[in-house]
Amino acid sequence: MAKFKPITFYSKPQSKYQLLPFKYSELDAKRYLLSNIAGEYLAVDKTVLKKFVEHKLDSRSEEYINLRAKHFLLDENNNIALDLLALKVRTRYQSLSNFTSLHIFVVTLRCEHSCPYCQVSRQSEDKKKYDMTYEIADKALDLVFLSPSKTIKIEFQGGEPLLNFDLIKYVVLSAKKINQTHNKFLDFVIATNLALVNKEILNFCKENKVHISTSLDGPKDLHNKNRPRPGKNSYEKTIEGINLSRDLLGRDQVSALMTTTEMSLERVEQIIDEYLDQKFNGIFLRHLSPYGFAIKTKSYMAYSTDRWLNFYKKGIEYIIELNRRGIDFREYYACTVLKKMLTSEDAGFVDLMSPAGIGIAAVVYNYDGTVHPSDESRMLAEMGDKTFCLGNVLENTYEEIFTSEALLKPLEDSFTLSVPMCSDCAYEPYCGSDPVYHHGISKDFIGRKPDSDFCHRNMSIFKYLIIRMEEDNFVKQLFLKWANDT
Ligand code: SF4
């Protein structure tokens, strides 16, 4: 007599549909969010998920039809679903073969502002030893053009980069000359507080199509408190600079970024109104990062992630109301996330990439020739932690820098599909990893996600954006527009 029943005894009866790979996480008390590897998502009632995985879902039900349309199941009516999924996944990862497009030149650490939240460990105006030399700039340019990316953006940062404008001119003209043999799409940006801008500088920018990115923290009193400088007139200088830059370069050649300090938290509507008054089409509501002077002056600890999230959500609600009133305005972080949620494209935002965007999306050439895979890792190095330092343009080759363990190890570790908790998280397709942040906080590249502010902040934003789309059709249409227009 046989000890065991035949194998067929244990197999399930043939179901009418087959499950495709997916993950699920709680969305709210009643619903789960399901997502698949291509980033398609569906919010379903908790009871529906149970029926679905038990192969008990009625094929005529609305839930079944939605699950099939979003590639969560396979039946005789959608036998091309696997090919479509594969195509979407390939599109999602296609940017990986095309790295590195953003090359940041820190042309000086000097600055005439003394912002307490400054992330770059600035130096005072007279310390010229903190300027990038022509030799370092030349070597960095050699590396820039070895990058496989067809699109190259060179961004000049500081300190205040206009304090070393002669070097900026040299880099722009040299890059254009080198590019005659490479034919890449070449772009330039100066990230400046605009206090030192003048017509001569802007005429050069106009001739060479150099874009201006500046900082505007909100209304005059808030901006001037956040960004002290001699004369206490940072706001006036910035607005003057924005207007002059727009007059000479064109409106779309000038953008602005804000940083949230504790003083900003109760004033999100006023900050957005300031951006409207200055005729910007949107705003990036940024939180503070734990680097540089932000840590030294404890301004990073000045507010919790939950307080920032309240500020952020209040800001989004205000922007939604503006749009209901016919005012076209958007929030750029939401646009980046929504592009990942609602299209097959990825905006390539460094913090929301897997593997991490460090070195792949951006690389930083510091004033002293050291190379870092992101702005934040350069700031860590300025604070004495050289974990992410990839080498020096004066000593190392392109191959040595871009295949260094200092880059490959955090990239390998930060692939979200293999990170504990992320690998099971339904929000993973929209998320990314920030090994520099986690290393700065917990001395490991991954961090413990239940304790991670990065995880808490992003998961809260993902849930919030999805819930708002689910409950309000106007919001859904608005978010679709943001996802597709940006
Ligand atoms: S960091 Fe958090 S939200 Fe992002 S994928 Fe990992 S677990 Fe999900």
Coordinates of C-alpha atoms and ligand atoms in Angstrom, one line a residue:
M1 CA 0.0 0.0 0.0
A2 CA 1.3 3.5 -1.0
K3 CA 2.4 5.6 2.0
F4 CA 1.3 8.9 0.3
K5 CA -1.6 9.9 -1.9
P6 CA -0.6 10.7 -5.5
I7 CA 0.6 14.3 -6.2
T8 CA -2.6 15.1 -8.0
F9 CA -4.4 14.7 -4.7
Y10 CA -2.6 17.8 -3.3
S11 CA -2.8 20.0 -6.3
K12 CA -5.5 22.7 -6.4
P13 CA -8.4 22.4 -8.8
Q14 CA -7.5 24.3 -12.0
S15 CA -8.5 27.9 -11.5
K16 CA -9.9 30.1 -14.2
Y17 CA -7.3 32.7 -13.7
Q18 CA -3.6 32.8 -12.7
L19 CA -2.1 35.4 -10.3
L20 CA 0.7 37.6 -11.7
P21 CA 3.4 38.8 -9.3
F22 CA 2.2 41.6 -7.1
K23 CA 2.8 43.2 -3.6
Y24 CA 0.3 44.6 -1.2
S25 CA 0.4 47.0 1.7
E26 CA -2.3 48.6 3.8
L27 CA -3.6 51.9 2.3
D28 CA -6.1 52.6 5.1
A29 CA -8.3 50.7 7.5
K30 CA -10.5 49.2 4.8
R31 CA -8.3 48.9 1.8
Y32 CA -5.0 47.4 0.5
L33 CA -2.9 48.9 -2.2
L34 CA -1.8 46.3 -4.8
S35 CA 1.1 47.1 -7.1
N36 CA 3.0 45.1 -9.7
I37 CA 6.6 45.2 -10.9
A38 CA 5.7 47.7 -13.7
G39 CA 4.3 50.1 -11.1
E40 CA 0.6 49.7 -11.9
Y41 CA -1.5 50.0 -8.8
L42 CA -5.0 49.3 -7.6
A43 CA -6.7 50.1 -4.3
V44 CA -9.0 47.2 -3.3
D45 CA -11.2 46.4 -0.4
K46 CA -9.5 44.0 2.0
T47 CA -12.2 41.4 1.4
V48 CA -11.5 41.5 -2.4
L49 CA -7.8 40.7 -1.9
K50 CA -8.8 37.6 0.1
K51 CA -11.2 36.4 -2.6
F52 CA -8.7 37.3 -5.4
V53 CA -5.8 35.2 -3.9
E54 CA -8.2 32.3 -3.2
H55 CA -9.2 32.3 -6.9
K56 CA -12.8 33.0 -5.9
L57 CA -13.2 36.3 -7.6
D58 CA -16.2 36.4 -10.0
S59 CA -14.8 37.1 -13.5
R60 CA -17.8 39.4 -14.2
S61 CA -17.2 41.6 -11.2
E62 CA -15.8 45.1 -11.6
E63 CA -12.8 44.2 -9.3
Y64 CA -11.9 41.3 -11.6
I65 CA -12.0 43.4 -14.7
N66 CA -9.9 46.1 -13.0
L67 CA -7.3 43.6 -11.8
R68 CA -7.1 42.1 -15.3
A69 CA -6.7 45.5 -16.9
K70 CA -3.9 46.4 -14.6
H71 CA -2.0 43.1 -15.1
F72 CA -2.6 41.5 -11.8
L73 CA -4.1 38.3 -13.3
L74 CA -3.8 36.2 -16.4
D75 CA -6.8 34.5 -18.0
E76 CA -7.7 33.5 -21.5
N77 CA -8.7 37.1 -22.3
N78 CA -5.4 38.7 -21.7
N79 CA -2.6 36.4 -22.9
I80 CA -0.4 39.3 -23.9
A81 CA -0.3 40.6 -20.4
L82 CA 3.2 39.1 -19.7
D83 CA 4.7 40.8 -22.8
L84 CA 3.1 44.1 -21.8
L85 CA 4.4 43.8 -18.3
A86 CA 7.9 43.0 -19.6
L87 CA 7.8 46.0 -21.9
K88 CA 6.8 48.3 -19.1
V89 CA 9.5 47.1 -16.8
R90 CA 12.1 47.5 -19.5
T91 CA 10.9 51.1 -20.0
R92 CA 11.1 51.7 -16.3
Y93 CA 14.8 50.7 -16.1
Q94 CA 16.0 52.0 -19.5
S95 CA 17.7 55.0 -17.9
L96 CA 20.2 52.7 -16.2
S97 CA 22.1 52.1 -19.5
N98 CA 22.4 55.9 -20.0
F99 CA 24.2 57.2 -17.0
T100 CA 25.4 59.8 -15.7
S101 CA 23.6 62.9 -17.0
L102 CA 24.0 65.5 -14.2
H103 CA 27.6 66.7 -13.5
I104 CA 27.9 69.1 -10.6
F105 CA 30.9 71.4 -10.5
V106 CA 31.5 72.9 -7.0
V107 CA 33.4 75.9 -8.2
T108 CA 33.9 77.4 -4.8
L109 CA 32.9 76.9 -1.2
R110 CA 33.0 80.7 -0.6
C111 CA 29.7 82.4 0.0
E112 CA 28.6 85.9 1.1
H113 CA 25.4 84.5 2.7
S114 CA 25.5 82.7 6.1
C115 CA 22.3 80.7 6.1
P116 CA 22.0 78.6 9.3
Y117 CA 20.6 75.6 7.4
C118 CA 23.3 75.7 4.8
Q119 CA 24.2 72.2 3.7
V120 CA 27.6 72.8 2.1
S121 CA 29.9 73.9 4.9
R122 CA 30.5 77.3 3.3
Q123 CA 33.6 79.4 3.7
S124 CA 33.9 83.1 4.1
E125 CA 34.3 85.3 1.0
D126 CA 38.0 85.9 1.3
K127 CA 39.2 82.2 1.4
K128 CA 40.3 81.7 -2.2
K129 CA 41.9 78.4 -1.4
Y130 CA 38.4 77.0 -1.5
D131 CA 38.0 77.8 -5.3
M132 CA 38.3 75.1 -8.0
T133 CA 41.4 75.5 -10.1
Y134 CA 41.5 75.4 -14.0
E135 CA 43.5 72.2 -13.8
I136 CA 40.9 70.5 -11.8
A137 CA 38.1 71.8 -14.0
D138 CA 39.9 70.4 -17.1
K139 CA 40.3 67.0 -15.6
A140 CA 36.7 67.0 -14.5
L141 CA 35.6 67.9 -18.0
D142 CA 37.5 64.9 -19.4
L143 CA 35.4 62.7 -17.1
V144 CA 32.2 64.4 -18.0
F145 CA 32.5 63.5 -21.7
L146 CA 33.4 59.8 -20.9
S147 CA 29.9 59.4 -19.5
P148 CA 27.7 57.2 -21.7
S149 CA 24.7 59.6 -21.3
K150 CA 23.6 61.4 -24.5
T151 CA 22.3 64.2 -22.4
I152 CA 24.8 66.1 -20.2
K153 CA 23.8 68.8 -17.8
I154 CA 26.7 70.7 -16.1
E155 CA 25.5 72.5 -12.9
F156 CA 27.6 75.0 -11.1
Q157 CA 27.2 75.0 -7.4
G158 CA 28.9 76.6 -4.3
G159 CA 29.1 78.2 -1.8
E160 CA 28.1 81.0 -4.2
P161 CA 29.3 79.9 -7.6
L162 CA 29.2 83.5 -9.0
L163 CA 32.2 84.3 -6.7
N164 CA 34.2 82.2 -9.2
F165 CA 32.5 83.2 -12.4
D166 CA 35.7 83.3 -14.5
L167 CA 36.0 79.5 -13.9
I168 CA 32.3 79.0 -14.9
K169 CA 32.9 80.9 -18.1
Y170 CA 36.0 78.7 -18.8
V171 CA 34.1 75.5 -18.1
V172 CA 31.2 76.4 -20.3
L173 CA 33.3 77.5 -23.3
S174 CA 35.6 74.4 -22.9
A175 CA 32.7 72.0 -22.6
K176 CA 31.1 73.4 -25.8
K177 CA 34.4 73.0 -27.6
I178 CA 34.9 69.4 -26.5
N179 CA 31.3 68.7 -27.4
Q180 CA 31.9 69.5 -31.0
T181 CA 33.3 66.0 -31.3
H182 CA 30.9 64.3 -28.9
N183 CA 27.6 65.9 -30.1
K184 CA 25.7 65.4 -26.8
F185 CA 22.7 67.4 -25.7
L186 CA 24.6 69.9 -23.5
D187 CA 22.9 72.0 -20.9
F188 CA 24.3 74.4 -18.2
V189 CA 22.8 75.6 -14.9
I190 CA 24.1 78.0 -12.3
A191 CA 22.6 77.4 -8.8
T192 CA 23.0 80.9 -7.4
N193 CA 21.5 83.1 -4.7
L194 CA 21.6 85.9 -7.4
A195 CA 23.0 88.5 -5.0
L196 CA 26.0 89.0 -7.2
V197 CA 24.4 88.7 -10.6
N198 CA 24.8 91.5 -13.2
K199 CA 24.2 92.2 -16.8
E200 CA 27.6 91.0 -17.9
I201 CA 27.1 87.6 -16.3
L202 CA 23.6 87.3 -17.7
N203 CA 24.7 88.3 -21.2
F204 CA 27.2 85.4 -21.1
C205 CA 24.4 83.1 -19.9
K206 CA 22.2 84.3 -22.7
E207 CA 24.9 83.7 -25.4
N208 CA 25.6 80.2 -24.0
K209 CA 22.1 79.2 -22.9
V210 CA 22.9 78.9 -19.3
H211 CA 19.9 78.4 -17.1
I212 CA 19.6 80.0 -13.6
S213 CA 18.4 78.2 -10.5
T214 CA 17.9 80.2 -7.4
S215 CA 16.6 80.0 -3.8
L216 CA 13.4 81.6 -2.7
D217 CA 12.2 80.6 0.7
G218 CA 9.0 82.6 0.9
P219 CA 7.8 86.1 1.7
K220 CA 10.4 88.8 2.4
D221 CA 10.6 88.5 6.2
L222 CA 10.9 84.7 6.1
H223 CA 13.4 84.6 3.3
N224 CA 15.6 87.3 5.0
K225 CA 15.5 85.5 8.4
N226 CA 16.4 82.2 6.7
R227 CA 19.1 83.6 4.5
P228 CA 21.2 86.3 6.3
R229 CA 23.8 88.3 4.4
P230 CA 25.5 91.6 5.0
G231 CA 22.8 94.3 4.4
K232 CA 20.0 91.9 5.4
N233 CA 18.7 92.2 1.9
S234 CA 18.8 88.7 0.5
Y235 CA 15.1 88.8 -0.6
E236 CA 15.5 92.1 -2.4
K237 CA 18.6 90.9 -4.2
T238 CA 17.0 87.6 -5.2
I239 CA 13.8 89.3 -6.6
E240 CA 15.9 91.9 -8.4
G241 CA 18.1 89.1 -9.8
I242 CA 15.1 87.0 -10.9
N243 CA 13.6 89.9 -12.7
L244 CA 16.8 90.9 -14.4
S245 CA 17.5 87.3 -15.4
R246 CA 14.0 86.9 -16.8
D247 CA 14.4 90.1 -18.8
L248 CA 17.6 89.0 -20.4
L249 CA 17.3 85.2 -20.6
G250 CA 13.5 84.6 -20.8
R251 CA 11.0 83.5 -18.2
D252 CA 11.5 79.8 -18.6
Q253 CA 15.3 80.1 -18.0
V254 CA 14.9 80.9 -14.3
S255 CA 13.7 78.5 -11.6
A256 CA 13.6 78.6 -7.8
L257 CA 13.9 76.2 -4.9
M258 CA 12.7 76.7 -1.3
T259 CA 13.9 75.0 1.9
T260 CA 11.6 74.5 4.8
T261 CA 12.8 75.8 8.2
E262 CA 10.9 75.7 11.4
M263 CA 9.8 79.3 10.7
S264 CA 8.2 78.1 7.4
L265 CA 6.0 75.4 9.0
E266 CA 2.9 77.5 9.7
R267 CA 3.2 79.6 6.5
V268 CA 2.9 77.3 3.6
E269 CA 0.1 79.3 2.0
Q270 CA 2.1 82.5 2.2
I271 CA 5.1 80.7 0.7
I272 CA 3.0 79.5 -2.2
D273 CA 1.5 82.9 -2.7
E274 CA 5.0 84.4 -2.9
Y275 CA 5.8 81.9 -5.7
L276 CA 2.6 83.0 -7.4
D277 CA 3.4 86.7 -7.0
Q278 CA 6.8 86.1 -8.6
K279 CA 5.0 84.3 -11.5
F280 CA 6.4 80.8 -11.0
N281 CA 4.3 77.9 -12.3
G282 CA 5.0 75.7 -9.4
I283 CA 7.0 75.1 -6.2
F284 CA 9.1 72.3 -4.8
L285 CA 8.2 72.0 -1.1
R286 CA 11.6 70.7 0.3
H287 CA 12.4 69.5 3.7
L288 CA 15.8 70.1 5.3
S289 CA 18.6 67.5 4.9
P290 CA 20.8 66.5 7.8
Y291 CA 24.1 67.7 6.5
G292 CA 26.6 70.5 6.8
F293 CA 25.6 73.6 8.8
A294 CA 22.1 72.2 9.2
I295 CA 23.6 69.6 11.6
K296 CA 26.1 72.0 13.2
T297 CA 23.4 74.6 14.0
K298 CA 20.8 71.9 14.9
S299 CA 18.3 73.3 12.4
Y300 CA 17.8 69.8 11.0
M301 CA 16.4 68.7 14.3
A302 CA 14.1 71.8 14.5
Y303 CA 11.1 69.9 13.2
S304 CA 10.0 66.3 13.0
T305 CA 9.0 64.5 9.8
D306 CA 5.4 64.5 10.9
R307 CA 5.4 68.3 11.3
W308 CA 6.9 68.6 7.8
L309 CA 4.3 66.2 6.4
N310 CA 1.5 68.4 7.8
F311 CA 3.1 71.4 6.2
Y312 CA 3.5 69.5 2.9
K313 CA -0.1 68.2 2.8
K314 CA -1.5 71.6 3.7
G315 CA 0.5 73.0 0.8
I316 CA -0.8 70.4 -1.6
E317 CA -4.4 71.1 -0.5
Y318 CA -3.9 74.8 -1.0
I319 CA -2.5 74.1 -4.5
I320 CA -5.4 71.9 -5.4
E321 CA -7.8 74.7 -4.3
L322 CA -5.9 77.2 -6.5
N323 CA -6.3 74.8 -9.4
R324 CA -10.0 74.5 -8.7
R325 CA -10.2 78.3 -9.0
G326 CA -8.5 78.0 -12.4
I327 CA -5.0 78.9 -11.3
D328 CA -2.5 76.6 -13.0
F329 CA 0.1 75.8 -10.3
R330 CA 1.8 72.6 -9.2
E331 CA 4.1 71.0 -6.6
Y332 CA 7.2 69.4 -8.2
Y333 CA 7.9 66.6 -5.8
A334 CA 4.3 65.3 -6.2
C335 CA 4.8 65.6 -10.0
T336 CA 7.8 63.4 -9.8
V337 CA 6.0 60.8 -7.7
L338 CA 2.9 60.9 -9.9
K339 CA 4.9 60.4 -13.0
K340 CA 6.2 57.2 -11.5
M341 CA 2.7 56.2 -10.4
L342 CA 0.7 57.1 -13.5
T343 CA 3.1 56.7 -16.4
S344 CA 5.8 54.2 -17.5
E345 CA 8.4 56.9 -17.2
D346 CA 10.7 57.8 -14.4
A347 CA 11.7 61.5 -13.9
G348 CA 15.1 60.3 -12.7
F349 CA 14.9 62.1 -9.4
V350 CA 18.1 61.0 -7.5
D351 CA 16.3 60.2 -4.2
L352 CA 13.5 58.1 -5.8
M353 CA 15.6 55.7 -7.8
S354 CA 16.4 52.0 -7.4
P355 CA 19.3 51.2 -7.5
A356 CA 20.0 54.6 -5.9
G357 CA 20.6 57.6 -8.2
I358 CA 24.0 58.3 -6.6
G359 CA 26.7 58.3 -9.3
I360 CA 24.2 57.0 -11.8
A361 CA 22.0 60.1 -12.1
A362 CA 24.5 62.6 -10.8
V363 CA 28.1 63.1 -9.8
V364 CA 29.8 65.9 -8.0
Y365 CA 33.3 67.3 -8.7
N366 CA 34.3 69.2 -5.6
Y367 CA 36.5 72.3 -5.6
D368 CA 39.5 70.2 -4.5
G369 CA 39.1 67.6 -7.2
T370 CA 37.5 64.9 -5.0
V371 CA 34.6 63.1 -6.7
H372 CA 31.4 62.3 -4.9
P373 CA 28.3 60.4 -6.1
S374 CA 25.9 63.1 -4.8
D375 CA 25.7 66.5 -3.3
E376 CA 24.8 65.0 0.1
S377 CA 27.8 62.7 0.1
R378 CA 30.1 65.6 -0.6
M379 CA 28.5 67.3 2.4
L380 CA 29.2 64.2 4.5
A381 CA 32.8 64.2 3.3
E382 CA 33.1 67.9 4.3
M383 CA 32.0 66.7 7.8
G384 CA 34.8 64.2 7.9
D385 CA 33.0 61.0 6.7
K386 CA 34.7 60.0 3.4
T387 CA 32.7 56.7 2.9
F388 CA 31.4 57.8 -0.5
C389 CA 34.4 59.6 -1.8
L390 CA 35.0 58.0 -5.2
G391 CA 38.5 59.4 -5.9
N392 CA 40.1 62.5 -7.2
V393 CA 40.1 63.8 -10.8
L394 CA 43.9 64.5 -10.5
E395 CA 44.7 60.9 -9.6
N396 CA 42.1 58.5 -10.8
T397 CA 40.7 57.4 -14.1
Y398 CA 37.0 57.3 -15.1
E399 CA 37.0 53.5 -14.7
E400 CA 38.6 53.7 -11.2
I401 CA 36.1 56.3 -10.1
F402 CA 32.9 54.7 -11.5
T403 CA 33.7 51.2 -10.6
S404 CA 35.1 52.0 -7.1
E405 CA 33.7 50.0 -4.2
A406 CA 32.6 53.3 -2.6
L407 CA 30.0 53.5 -5.4
L408 CA 29.3 49.8 -6.3
K409 CA 28.7 48.6 -2.7
P410 CA 26.0 51.2 -1.8
L411 CA 24.4 50.7 -5.3
E412 CA 24.2 47.0 -4.8
D413 CA 22.9 47.3 -1.2
S414 CA 20.3 49.9 -2.1
F415 CA 18.4 47.9 -4.8
T416 CA 15.0 48.2 -3.2
L417 CA 13.7 44.8 -4.6
S418 CA 16.2 43.1 -2.2
V419 CA 16.1 45.5 0.8
P420 CA 14.2 44.2 3.9
M421 CA 10.7 45.7 4.1
C422 CA 11.1 47.5 0.7
S423 CA 11.0 44.1 -1.1
D424 CA 7.5 43.5 0.3
C425 CA 6.2 47.1 0.1
A426 CA 3.5 47.9 -2.4
Y427 CA 4.9 51.5 -2.6
E428 CA 8.3 50.2 -3.8
P429 CA 7.8 51.0 -7.5
Y430 CA 7.4 54.7 -6.6
C431 CA 10.1 54.8 -4.0
G432 CA 13.9 54.7 -4.1
S433 CA 16.7 54.5 -1.7
D434 CA 19.0 57.0 -0.2
P435 CA 22.1 55.2 1.0
V436 CA 23.9 58.5 1.8
Y437 CA 21.1 59.6 4.1
H438 CA 20.8 56.2 5.8
H439 CA 24.6 56.0 6.2
G440 CA 24.6 59.6 7.7
I441 CA 21.9 58.6 10.2
S442 CA 22.5 55.0 11.0
K443 CA 26.0 54.2 9.5
D444 CA 24.6 51.6 7.1
F445 CA 23.4 52.0 3.5
I446 CA 20.0 50.6 4.0
G447 CA 18.8 51.7 7.5
R448 CA 15.9 50.1 9.4
K449 CA 12.9 51.1 7.4
P450 CA 10.5 51.2 10.4
D451 CA 12.8 53.8 12.0
S452 CA 13.7 55.6 8.8
D453 CA 12.4 59.2 8.2
F454 CA 13.0 58.7 4.5
C455 CA 10.6 55.7 4.5
H456 CA 8.0 57.4 6.8
R457 CA 8.0 60.6 4.7
N458 CA 7.8 58.9 1.3
M459 CA 5.3 56.2 2.3
S460 CA 3.0 58.9 3.8
I461 CA 3.2 61.0 0.6
F462 CA 2.5 58.0 -1.6
K463 CA -0.5 57.0 0.4
Y464 CA -1.8 60.5 0.6
L465 CA -1.5 61.1 -3.1
I466 CA -3.3 57.9 -3.9
I467 CA -6.1 58.4 -1.4
R468 CA -6.7 62.0 -2.7
M469 CA -7.0 60.6 -6.3
E470 CA -9.3 57.8 -5.2
E471 CA -11.7 60.2 -3.3
D472 CA -11.9 63.2 -5.7
N473 CA -12.1 63.0 -9.4
F474 CA -11.0 66.6 -9.9
V475 CA -7.8 65.7 -8.0
K476 CA -7.3 62.6 -10.1
Q477 CA -7.6 64.6 -13.4
L478 CA -5.2 67.3 -12.0
F479 CA -2.6 64.7 -10.9
L480 CA -2.9 63.0 -14.3
K481 CA -2.1 66.3 -15.9
W482 CA 0.9 66.9 -13.5
A483 CA 2.2 63.4 -14.3
N484 CA 2.0 63.8 -18.0
D485 CA 3.1 67.5 -18.3
T486 CA 6.2 67.5 -16.3
Ligands
SF4_1 S1 11.6 52.9 1.9 FE1 9.7 52.5 2.9 S2 8.1 53.3 1.4 FE2 10.0 53.1 0.3 S3 9.9 51.0 -0.6 FE3 11.0 50.8 1.3 S4 9.5 50.3 2.8 FE4 8.4 51.1 1.0

